[in-house]
CSV table of C-alpha atoms in Angstrom, one decimal:
chain,number,residue,atom,x,y,z
P,1,MET,CA,-185.2,-61.6,-90.7
P,2,LYS,CA,-187.5,-63.8,-93.1
P,3,ASN,CA,-185.3,-65.5,-96.4
P,4,LEU,CA,-182.4,-66.7,-94.3
P,5,LYS,CA,-180.8,-70.0,-95.2
P,6,LYS,CA,-179.1,-72.5,-92.5
P,7,ILE,CA,-176.2,-74.7,-92.9
P,8,GLY,CA,-173.7,-75.9,-90.2
P,9,PHE,CA,-169.7,-76.0,-90.6
P,10,GLY,CA,-166.9,-78.4,-89.1
P,11,GLY,CA,-163.5,-78.9,-90.1
P,12,GLY,CA,-161.3,-77.0,-87.6
P,13,CYS,CA,-161.3,-74.7,-84.7
P,14,HIS,CA,-164.3,-73.2,-84.0
P,15,TRP,CA,-162.5,-70.0,-83.1
P,16,CYS,CA,-161.1,-69.3,-86.8
P,17,THR,CA,-164.2,-71.0,-88.1
P,18,GLU,CA,-166.7,-68.2,-86.5
P,19,ALA,CA,-164.3,-65.2,-87.6
P,20,VAL,CA,-164.0,-67.0,-91.4
P,21,PHE,CA,-167.7,-66.8,-91.7
P,22,GLN,CA,-168.2,-63.7,-89.5
P,23,THR,CA,-166.2,-61.4,-92.1
P,24,LEU,CA,-168.4,-62.5,-94.8
P,25,LYS,CA,-171.7,-60.0,-96.3
P,26,GLY,CA,-174.9,-62.0,-96.2
P,27,VAL,CA,-173.8,-63.8,-93.2
P,28,PHE,CA,-176.2,-62.9,-90.9
P,29,SER,CA,-174.9,-64.4,-87.8
P,30,VAL,CA,-172.4,-67.4,-87.1
P,31,GLU,CA,-172.8,-69.6,-83.3
P,32,GLN,CA,-170.5,-71.5,-82.7
P,33,GLY,CA,-169.4,-74.4,-81.0
P,34,TYR,CA,-170.2,-77.9,-81.0
P,35,ILE,CA,-172.1,-79.9,-83.6
P,36,ALA,CA,-172.9,-83.7,-84.2
P,37,SER,CA,-175.1,-86.0,-86.9
P,38,TYR,CA,-175.9,-88.9,-86.4
P,39,ASN,CA,-174.7,-92.6,-86.4
P,40,GLU,CA,-170.8,-93.0,-86.3
P,41,ASN,CA,-171.1,-89.1,-86.4
P,42,SER,CA,-173.4,-88.9,-83.4
P,43,SER,CA,-170.3,-87.8,-81.2
P,44,PHE,CA,-170.0,-84.0,-81.1
P,45,SER,CA,-167.4,-81.9,-82.9
P,46,GLU,CA,-166.3,-78.1,-83.2
P,47,GLY,CA,-168.0,-76.4,-85.8
P,48,VAL,CA,-170.4,-73.7,-86.8
P,49,CYS,CA,-173.7,-73.1,-87.4
P,50,VAL,CA,-174.4,-70.6,-90.6
P,51,ASN,CA,-176.9,-68.1,-91.0
P,52,TYR,CA,-177.0,-66.5,-94.0
P,53,ILE,CA,-179.0,-64.3,-96.9
P,54,PRO,CA,-179.3,-66.9,-100.3
P,55,GLU,CA,-179.4,-63.1,-102.2
P,56,THR,CA,-176.0,-62.0,-101.2
P,57,VAL,CA,-173.9,-64.8,-100.5
P,58,ASN,CA,-175.0,-68.5,-102.4
P,59,LEU,CA,-174.2,-71.7,-100.6
P,60,GLN,CA,-171.4,-72.2,-103.6
P,61,LEU,CA,-168.8,-69.2,-101.7
P,62,LEU,CA,-170.1,-71.0,-98.6
P,63,ILE,CA,-168.3,-73.9,-99.1
P,64,GLU,CA,-165.6,-73.0,-101.5
P,65,VAL,CA,-164.4,-70.7,-98.0
P,66,HIS,CA,-165.2,-73.8,-96.1
P,67,LEU,CA,-162.7,-75.9,-98.2
P,68,LEU,CA,-160.2,-73.4,-98.6
P,69,THR,CA,-160.0,-72.4,-94.8
P,70,HIS,CA,-159.0,-76.0,-93.5
P,71,LYS,CA,-157.6,-78.3,-93.9
P,72,SER,CA,-160.1,-80.5,-96.3
P,73,THR,CA,-158.5,-82.9,-97.8
P,74,VAL,CA,-156.4,-84.2,-94.6
P,75,SER,CA,-157.2,-87.0,-92.4
P,76,HIS,CA,-155.2,-85.8,-89.1
P,77,SER,CA,-155.7,-87.1,-85.9
P,78,MET,CA,-157.7,-84.7,-84.2
P,79,ARG,CA,-160.3,-85.3,-86.9
P,80,ASN,CA,-162.6,-86.6,-84.5
P,81,LYS,CA,-162.9,-82.9,-82.7
P,82,TYR,CA,-162.6,-80.9,-85.8
P,83,ARG,CA,-164.7,-83.1,-88.4
P,84,SER,CA,-164.4,-81.9,-91.9
P,85,ALA,CA,-168.3,-82.0,-92.8
P,86,ILE,CA,-170.6,-80.1,-93.7
P,87,TYR,CA,-174.5,-80.0,-92.1
P,88,THR,CA,-177.1,-79.4,-93.9
P,89,PHE,CA,-180.8,-79.4,-92.5
P,90,SER,CA,-183.6,-81.2,-95.6
P,91,ASP,CA,-183.0,-83.6,-97.6
P,92,GLU,CA,-183.4,-80.5,-101.2
P,93,GLN,CA,-179.9,-78.0,-99.0
P,94,LYS,CA,-177.9,-82.4,-99.3
P,95,LEU,CA,-178.2,-82.9,-102.4
P,96,ASN,CA,-177.6,-79.5,-103.3
P,97,VAL,CA,-174.2,-79.1,-100.9
P,98,GLU,CA,-172.9,-82.9,-103.1
P,99,ASN,CA,-173.7,-81.7,-106.3
P,100,ILE,CA,-171.1,-78.2,-105.4
P,101,LEU,CA,-169.2,-80.4,-103.9
P,102,ALA,CA,-168.4,-83.2,-106.6
P,103,VAL,CA,-168.1,-79.9,-108.8
P,104,LEU,CA,-165.4,-78.0,-106.6
P,105,ASN,CA,-163.9,-81.5,-105.9
P,106,GLU,CA,-162.2,-81.4,-109.6
P,107,GLN,CA,-160.2,-78.5,-108.8
P,108,TYR,CA,-158.6,-80.3,-106.2
P,109,GLN,CA,-155.8,-82.1,-106.2
P,110,ASN,CA,-156.4,-84.3,-103.4
P,111,GLN,CA,-159.5,-86.4,-102.9
P,112,LEU,CA,-161.7,-84.4,-100.6
P,113,ILE,CA,-162.5,-85.8,-97.3
P,114,THR,CA,-165.2,-83.0,-96.2
P,115,LEU,CA,-168.3,-84.7,-95.6
P,116,VAL,CA,-171.9,-84.2,-96.4
P,117,LEU,CA,-173.7,-85.0,-93.3
P,118,ASN,CA,-177.7,-84.2,-91.4
P,119,PHE,CA,-178.0,-82.1,-89.2
P,120,ARG,CA,-178.7,-83.6,-85.4
P,121,GLU,CA,-177.7,-81.6,-83.2
P,122,PHE,CA,-176.3,-77.9,-81.8
P,123,LYS,CA,-174.5,-77.2,-78.5
P,124,VAL,CA,-173.5,-73.2,-78.3
P,125,SER,CA,-170.1,-72.6,-77.3
P,126,LYS,CA,-170.0,-71.2,-73.6
P,127,GLU,CA,-170.8,-66.9,-73.4
P,128,GLN,CA,-166.5,-66.5,-72.9
P,129,PHE,CA,-165.5,-68.3,-75.8
P,130,THR,CA,-168.4,-67.0,-78.4
P,131,ASN,CA,-167.3,-63.6,-81.2
P,132,TYR,CA,-164.0,-65.0,-80.1
P,133,TYR,CA,-161.7,-64.0,-83.0
P,134,TYR,CA,-163.8,-60.3,-82.5
P,135,ASN,CA,-163.0,-59.8,-79.2
P,136,ASN,CA,-159.5,-61.2,-78.8
P,137,PRO,CA,-158.0,-60.3,-82.1
P,138,GLU,CA,-154.3,-59.4,-80.7
P,139,LYS,CA,-154.3,-62.9,-78.8
P,140,PRO,CA,-151.1,-65.3,-79.9
P,141,PHE,CA,-153.9,-67.7,-81.0
P,142,CYS,CA,-155.6,-65.2,-83.1
P,143,GLU,CA,-152.3,-63.7,-85.2
P,144,THR,CA,-151.2,-67.3,-85.4
P,145,PHE,CA,-154.5,-69.5,-86.6
P,146,ILE,CA,-156.9,-67.2,-87.8
P,147,ASN,CA,-155.2,-63.8,-89.4
P,148,PRO,CA,-153.8,-66.2,-92.2
P,149,LYS,CA,-157.3,-67.4,-92.6
P,150,LEU,CA,-158.4,-64.0,-92.9
P,151,ARG,CA,-155.2,-62.7,-94.8
P,152,MET,CA,-156.6,-65.8,-97.7
P,153,LEU,CA,-160.2,-64.3,-97.4
P,154,LEU,CA,-158.8,-61.6,-98.8
P,155,GLU,CA,-156.7,-61.9,-101.3
P,156,ASN,CA,-159.5,-64.6,-103.0
P,157,TYR,CA,-162.7,-63.9,-102.1
P,158,SER,CA,-162.7,-59.4,-101.8
P,159,ALA,CA,-165.7,-58.9,-103.3
P,160,PHE,CA,-167.1,-60.7,-100.8
P,161,ILE,CA,-165.6,-59.4,-97.6
P,162,ASN,CA,-167.0,-57.4,-95.4
P,163,HIS,CA,-163.9,-54.7,-94.8
P,164,GLU,CA,-165.8,-52.8,-92.0
P,165,LYS,CA,-165.0,-55.6,-90.0
P,166,LEU,CA,-161.9,-55.8,-90.8
P,167,ASN,CA,-161.1,-52.1,-90.3
P,168,HIS,CA,-159.6,-52.3,-86.6
P,169,LEU,CA,-157.6,-55.2,-87.0
P,170,LYS,CA,-154.4,-54.9,-88.4
P,171,ILE,CA,-155.0,-57.6,-90.6
P,172,LYS,CA,-156.0,-55.3,-93.6
P,173,SER,CA,-152.9,-52.6,-93.7
P,174,SER,CA,-150.7,-56.0,-93.6
P,175,LEU,CA,-151.6,-56.9,-96.3
């Protein structure tokens, strides 16, 4: 697909993050795995690379969803494994992300801790873990951690959800 854009996100479990972005209209694909930047952020942490169609879903919406679906204002003991970050692929994209975050930060009671980092490297998860939620929607982990995030998306961003993806899941009927 010619007009695809790519952005990386990290913040929580990559199974959760993958499911969240797979649910949005305009997201062409989500690669789940481990992502790294440079210097003090060169270690790998869980994350996803999202390939999206900017004519269908814009960068601001993707960032809003990302901030909403992980603890983007909380520094906790697992931040090395779950770095709250947006990984950019160009200087222009980095500037756009920084501007969007500056505006969105004003909507939060607590300061956002989400970093804007240059993408360095990505390691894809083992195949058995990719597409985790859609292959295992009734597993306790999915019901406990992913379903609440998808409910939040349905409540706040219903117009941007690919409802066909959720039709077979009990998430839709539980709202």
